[in-house]
Amino acid sequence: MVHCETLIPEPELRAAEISFTTCFSAIADHCMMDSIKIFYKECEKMDLEKFLREGGIVVDVRTHAEFLAGHIEGAVNLPLDSLLKNLHRIPNRHQPIITCCTTGMRSASAKSLLEALGYTRVCNGGSFKHLHDKFLEYGTASI
């Protein structure tokens, strides 16, 4: 068996590993951003009036410190890393839920997790700033 190190000198091998890692990371980021765009489109179509009328909630999955730095009034702060431990705070699995975070990455994960656990009306609102602007367009800054 021939090892790569015997065919490719160490510096070139390390450079190739770094290039591959960077390329793979960029591809993964691109795929994740495409997924987030799909989730955003889902929330873009949502009727905020109906959402509010049906008792919808915004679940902000940022850390408590991030939440305190600015959030949508009335949002429930359930950090992604403790979401499973706090599901009792959203007991109705058929209640409309919009997840949000700083960029849309954690809220996409939260959406997927909630759906896997049987929540039926979840959409990813993306960043809380984007979602806040949507509420302002609708005519309210809170839920």
PDB file of C-alpha atoms in Angstrom:
ATOM      1  CA  MET A   1       0.000   0.000   0.000  1.00  0.00           C
ATOM      2  CA  VAL A   2       1.333   3.428  -0.953  1.00  0.00           C
ATOM      3  CA  HIS A   3       0.614   6.354   1.358  1.00  0.00           C
ATOM      4  CA  CYS A   4      -0.133   9.783  -0.053  1.00  0.00           C
ATOM      5  CA  GLU A   5       2.694  11.241   1.993  1.00  0.00           C
ATOM      6  CA  THR A   6       5.201   9.220  -0.067  1.00  0.00           C
ATOM      7  CA  LEU A   7       3.800  10.505  -3.368  1.00  0.00           C
ATOM      8  CA  ILE A   8       3.059  14.099  -2.435  1.00  0.00           C
ATOM      9  CA  PRO A   9       5.477  16.171  -0.356  1.00  0.00           C
ATOM     10  CA  GLU A  10       4.105  17.284   3.040  1.00  0.00           C
ATOM     11  CA  PRO A  11       3.596  21.018   2.232  1.00  0.00           C
ATOM     12  CA  GLU A  12       1.666  20.273  -0.959  1.00  0.00           C
ATOM     13  CA  LEU A  13      -0.418  17.619   0.812  1.00  0.00           C
ATOM     14  CA  ARG A  14      -1.392  20.081   3.569  1.00  0.00           C
ATOM     15  CA  ALA A  15      -2.246  22.753   0.975  1.00  0.00           C
ATOM     16  CA  ALA A  16      -4.467  20.242  -0.858  1.00  0.00           C
ATOM     17  CA  GLU A  17      -6.214  19.325   2.402  1.00  0.00           C
ATOM     18  CA  ILE A  18      -6.835  22.994   3.178  1.00  0.00           C
ATOM     19  CA  SER A  19      -8.140  23.639  -0.347  1.00  0.00           C
ATOM     20  CA  PHE A  20     -10.462  20.631  -0.144  1.00  0.00           C
ATOM     21  CA  THR A  21     -11.740  21.650   3.290  1.00  0.00           C
ATOM     22  CA  THR A  22     -12.352  25.225   2.150  1.00  0.00           C
ATOM     23  CA  CYS A  23     -14.102  24.047  -1.007  1.00  0.00           C
ATOM     24  CA  PHE A  24     -16.238  21.516   0.879  1.00  0.00           C
ATOM     25  CA  SER A  25     -17.162  24.142   3.464  1.00  0.00           C
ATOM     26  CA  ALA A  26     -18.167  26.605   0.742  1.00  0.00           C
ATOM     27  CA  ILE A  27     -20.329  23.948  -0.957  1.00  0.00           C
ATOM     28  CA  ALA A  28     -21.991  23.038   2.358  1.00  0.00           C
ATOM     29  CA  ASP A  29     -22.640  26.723   3.108  1.00  0.00           C
ATOM     30  CA  HIS A  30     -24.133  27.210  -0.364  1.00  0.00           C
ATOM     31  CA  CYS A  31     -26.435  24.200   0.062  1.00  0.00           C
ATOM     32  CA  MET A  32     -27.527  25.411   3.500  1.00  0.00           C
ATOM     33  CA  MET A  33     -28.242  28.892   2.137  1.00  0.00           C
ATOM     34  CA  ASP A  34     -30.344  27.347  -0.659  1.00  0.00           C
ATOM     35  CA  SER A  35     -32.304  25.440   1.990  1.00  0.00           C
ATOM     36  CA  ILE A  36     -32.800  28.600   4.014  1.00  0.00           C
ATOM     37  CA  LYS A  37     -34.066  30.453   0.931  1.00  0.00           C
ATOM     38  CA  ILE A  38     -36.677  27.727   0.436  1.00  0.00           C
ATOM     39  CA  PHE A  39     -37.778  28.075   4.065  1.00  0.00           C
ATOM     40  CA  TYR A  40     -37.938  31.874   3.695  1.00  0.00           C
ATOM     41  CA  LYS A  41     -40.210  31.539   0.680  1.00  0.00           C
ATOM     42  CA  GLU A  42     -42.562  29.442   2.786  1.00  0.00           C
ATOM     43  CA  CYS A  43     -42.837  32.192   5.418  1.00  0.00           C
ATOM     44  CA  GLU A  44     -43.051  34.921   2.801  1.00  0.00           C
ATOM     45  CA  LYS A  45     -46.371  33.431   1.654  1.00  0.00           C
ATOM     46  CA  MET A  46     -47.716  33.242   5.197  1.00  0.00           C
ATOM     47  CA  ASP A  47     -50.688  35.390   6.077  1.00  0.00           C
ATOM     48  CA  LEU A  48     -49.592  37.229   9.239  1.00  0.00           C
ATOM     49  CA  GLU A  49     -53.164  38.242  10.038  1.00  0.00           C
ATOM     50  CA  LYS A  50     -54.241  34.594  10.005  1.00  0.00           C
ATOM     51  CA  PHE A  51     -51.110  33.632  11.960  1.00  0.00           C
ATOM     52  CA  LEU A  52     -51.964  36.117  14.722  1.00  0.00           C
ATOM     53  CA  ARG A  53     -55.690  35.304  14.684  1.00  0.00           C
ATOM     54  CA  GLU A  54     -54.907  31.601  15.160  1.00  0.00           C
ATOM     55  CA  GLY A  55     -52.671  32.241  18.176  1.00  0.00           C
ATOM     56  CA  GLY A  56     -49.362  31.879  16.385  1.00  0.00           C
ATOM     57  CA  ILE A  57     -46.115  32.268  18.276  1.00  0.00           C
ATOM     58  CA  VAL A  58     -42.614  33.313  17.319  1.00  0.00           C
ATOM     59  CA  VAL A  59     -39.953  31.013  18.750  1.00  0.00           C
ATOM     60  CA  ASP A  60     -36.591  32.802  18.868  1.00  0.00           C
ATOM     61  CA  VAL A  61     -33.880  30.138  19.076  1.00  0.00           C
ATOM     62  CA  ARG A  62     -30.952  32.472  19.771  1.00  0.00           C
ATOM     63  CA  THR A  63     -29.122  32.427  23.091  1.00  0.00           C
ATOM     64  CA  HIS A  64     -30.663  34.317  25.987  1.00  0.00           C
ATOM     65  CA  ALA A  65     -27.972  37.025  25.688  1.00  0.00           C
ATOM     66  CA  GLU A  66     -28.716  37.484  21.960  1.00  0.00           C
ATOM     67  CA  PHE A  67     -32.435  37.625  22.727  1.00  0.00           C
ATOM     68  CA  LEU A  68     -31.927  40.321  25.365  1.00  0.00           C
ATOM     69  CA  ALA A  69     -29.939  42.413  22.872  1.00  0.00           C
ATOM     70  CA  GLY A  70     -33.088  42.728  20.714  1.00  0.00           C
ATOM     71  CA  HIS A  71     -36.113  40.628  19.853  1.00  0.00           C
ATOM     72  CA  ILE A  72     -39.667  40.655  18.584  1.00  0.00           C
ATOM     73  CA  GLU A  73     -41.972  41.681  21.404  1.00  0.00           C
ATOM     74  CA  GLY A  74     -43.980  38.664  22.522  1.00  0.00           C
ATOM     75  CA  ALA A  75     -41.542  36.120  21.077  1.00  0.00           C
ATOM     76  CA  VAL A  76     -40.692  33.049  23.155  1.00  0.00           C
ATOM     77  CA  ASN A  77     -36.951  32.550  23.681  1.00  0.00           C
ATOM     78  CA  LEU A  78     -36.085  28.846  23.398  1.00  0.00           C
ATOM     79  CA  PRO A  79     -32.363  28.585  22.561  1.00  0.00           C
ATOM     80  CA  LEU A  80     -31.693  25.845  20.030  1.00  0.00           C
ATOM     81  CA  ASP A  81     -29.324  23.992  22.341  1.00  0.00           C
ATOM     82  CA  SER A  82     -32.085  23.611  24.962  1.00  0.00           C
ATOM     83  CA  LEU A  83     -35.118  23.379  22.675  1.00  0.00           C
ATOM     84  CA  LEU A  84     -35.799  19.711  23.438  1.00  0.00           C
ATOM     85  CA  LYS A  85     -35.811  20.375  27.184  1.00  0.00           C
ATOM     86  CA  ASN A  86     -38.319  23.208  26.778  1.00  0.00           C
ATOM     87  CA  LEU A  87     -40.952  21.737  24.471  1.00  0.00           C
ATOM     88  CA  HIS A  88     -43.431  21.976  27.362  1.00  0.00           C
ATOM     89  CA  ARG A  89     -43.492  25.726  26.604  1.00  0.00           C
ATOM     90  CA  ILE A  90     -45.098  24.992  23.206  1.00  0.00           C
ATOM     91  CA  PRO A  91     -47.467  22.114  24.040  1.00  0.00           C
ATOM     92  CA  ASN A  92     -49.887  22.589  21.111  1.00  0.00           C
ATOM     93  CA  ARG A  93     -48.311  20.743  18.182  1.00  0.00           C
ATOM     94  CA  HIS A  94     -50.824  22.316  15.784  1.00  0.00           C
ATOM     95  CA  GLN A  95     -50.260  25.940  16.811  1.00  0.00           C
ATOM     96  CA  PRO A  96     -48.703  28.128  14.105  1.00  0.00           C
ATOM     97  CA  ILE A  97     -45.014  28.666  14.890  1.00  0.00           C
ATOM     98  CA  ILE A  98     -42.434  30.866  13.208  1.00  0.00           C
ATOM     99  CA  THR A  99     -38.837  30.174  14.183  1.00  0.00           C
ATOM    100  CA  CYS A 100     -36.200  32.899  14.003  1.00  0.00           C
ATOM    101  CA  CYS A 101     -32.577  33.514  14.979  1.00  0.00           C
ATOM    102  CA  THR A 102     -29.760  35.781  13.805  1.00  0.00           C
ATOM    103  CA  THR A 103     -29.211  34.472  10.258  1.00  0.00           C
ATOM    104  CA  GLY A 104     -31.770  31.735   9.654  1.00  0.00           C
ATOM    105  CA  MET A 105     -29.418  28.791  10.186  1.00  0.00           C
ATOM    106  CA  ARG A 106     -30.459  27.864  13.730  1.00  0.00           C
ATOM    107  CA  SER A 107     -34.109  28.603  12.992  1.00  0.00           C
ATOM    108  CA  ALA A 108     -33.949  26.213  10.003  1.00  0.00           C
ATOM    109  CA  SER A 109     -32.591  23.532  12.343  1.00  0.00           C
ATOM    110  CA  ALA A 110     -35.307  24.302  14.900  1.00  0.00           C
ATOM    111  CA  LYS A 111     -37.997  24.073  12.206  1.00  0.00           C
ATOM    112  CA  SER A 112     -36.734  20.667  11.104  1.00  0.00           C
ATOM    113  CA  LEU A 113     -36.500  19.442  14.680  1.00  0.00           C
ATOM    114  CA  LEU A 114     -40.008  20.618  15.581  1.00  0.00           C
ATOM    115  CA  GLU A 115     -41.474  19.027  12.463  1.00  0.00           C
ATOM    116  CA  ALA A 116     -39.691  15.758  13.234  1.00  0.00           C
ATOM    117  CA  LEU A 117     -41.321  15.879  16.676  1.00  0.00           C
ATOM    118  CA  GLY A 118     -44.804  16.247  15.203  1.00  0.00           C
ATOM    119  CA  TYR A 119     -45.323  20.011  15.095  1.00  0.00           C
ATOM    120  CA  THR A 120     -47.452  20.561  12.016  1.00  0.00           C
ATOM    121  CA  ARG A 121     -47.450  24.314  11.338  1.00  0.00           C
ATOM    122  CA  VAL A 122     -43.857  25.521  11.558  1.00  0.00           C
ATOM    123  CA  CYS A 123     -42.061  27.874   9.224  1.00  0.00           C
ATOM    124  CA  ASN A 124     -38.609  29.424   9.355  1.00  0.00           C
ATOM    125  CA  GLY A 125     -38.867  33.197   9.573  1.00  0.00           C
ATOM    126  CA  GLY A 126     -35.104  33.597   9.171  1.00  0.00           C
ATOM    127  CA  SER A 127     -33.454  36.436  11.024  1.00  0.00           C
ATOM    128  CA  PHE A 128     -35.419  38.147  13.759  1.00  0.00           C
ATOM    129  CA  LYS A 129     -34.656  41.503  12.089  1.00  0.00           C
ATOM    130  CA  HIS A 130     -36.165  40.299   8.804  1.00  0.00           C
ATOM    131  CA  LEU A 131     -39.175  38.899  10.615  1.00  0.00           C
ATOM    132  CA  HIS A 132     -39.556  42.062  12.704  1.00  0.00           C
ATOM    133  CA  ASP A 133     -39.623  44.092   9.474  1.00  0.00           C
ATOM    134  CA  LYS A 134     -42.347  41.777   8.122  1.00  0.00           C
ATOM    135  CA  PHE A 135     -44.442  42.412  11.228  1.00  0.00           C
ATOM    136  CA  LEU A 136     -43.889  46.160  10.823  1.00  0.00           C
ATOM    137  CA  GLU A 137     -45.013  45.942   7.184  1.00  0.00           C
ATOM    138  CA  TYR A 138     -48.117  44.178   8.422  1.00  0.00           C
ATOM    139  CA  GLY A 139     -48.720  46.966  10.916  1.00  0.00           C
ATOM    140  CA  THR A 140     -47.543  45.590  14.241  1.00  0.00           C
ATOM    141  CA  ALA A 141     -44.183  45.351  15.988  1.00  0.00           C
ATOM    142  CA  SER A 142     -45.298  42.613  18.341  1.00  0.00           C
ATOM    143  CA  ILE A 143     -47.332  39.425  18.425  1.00  0.00           C
TER     144      ILE A 143
END
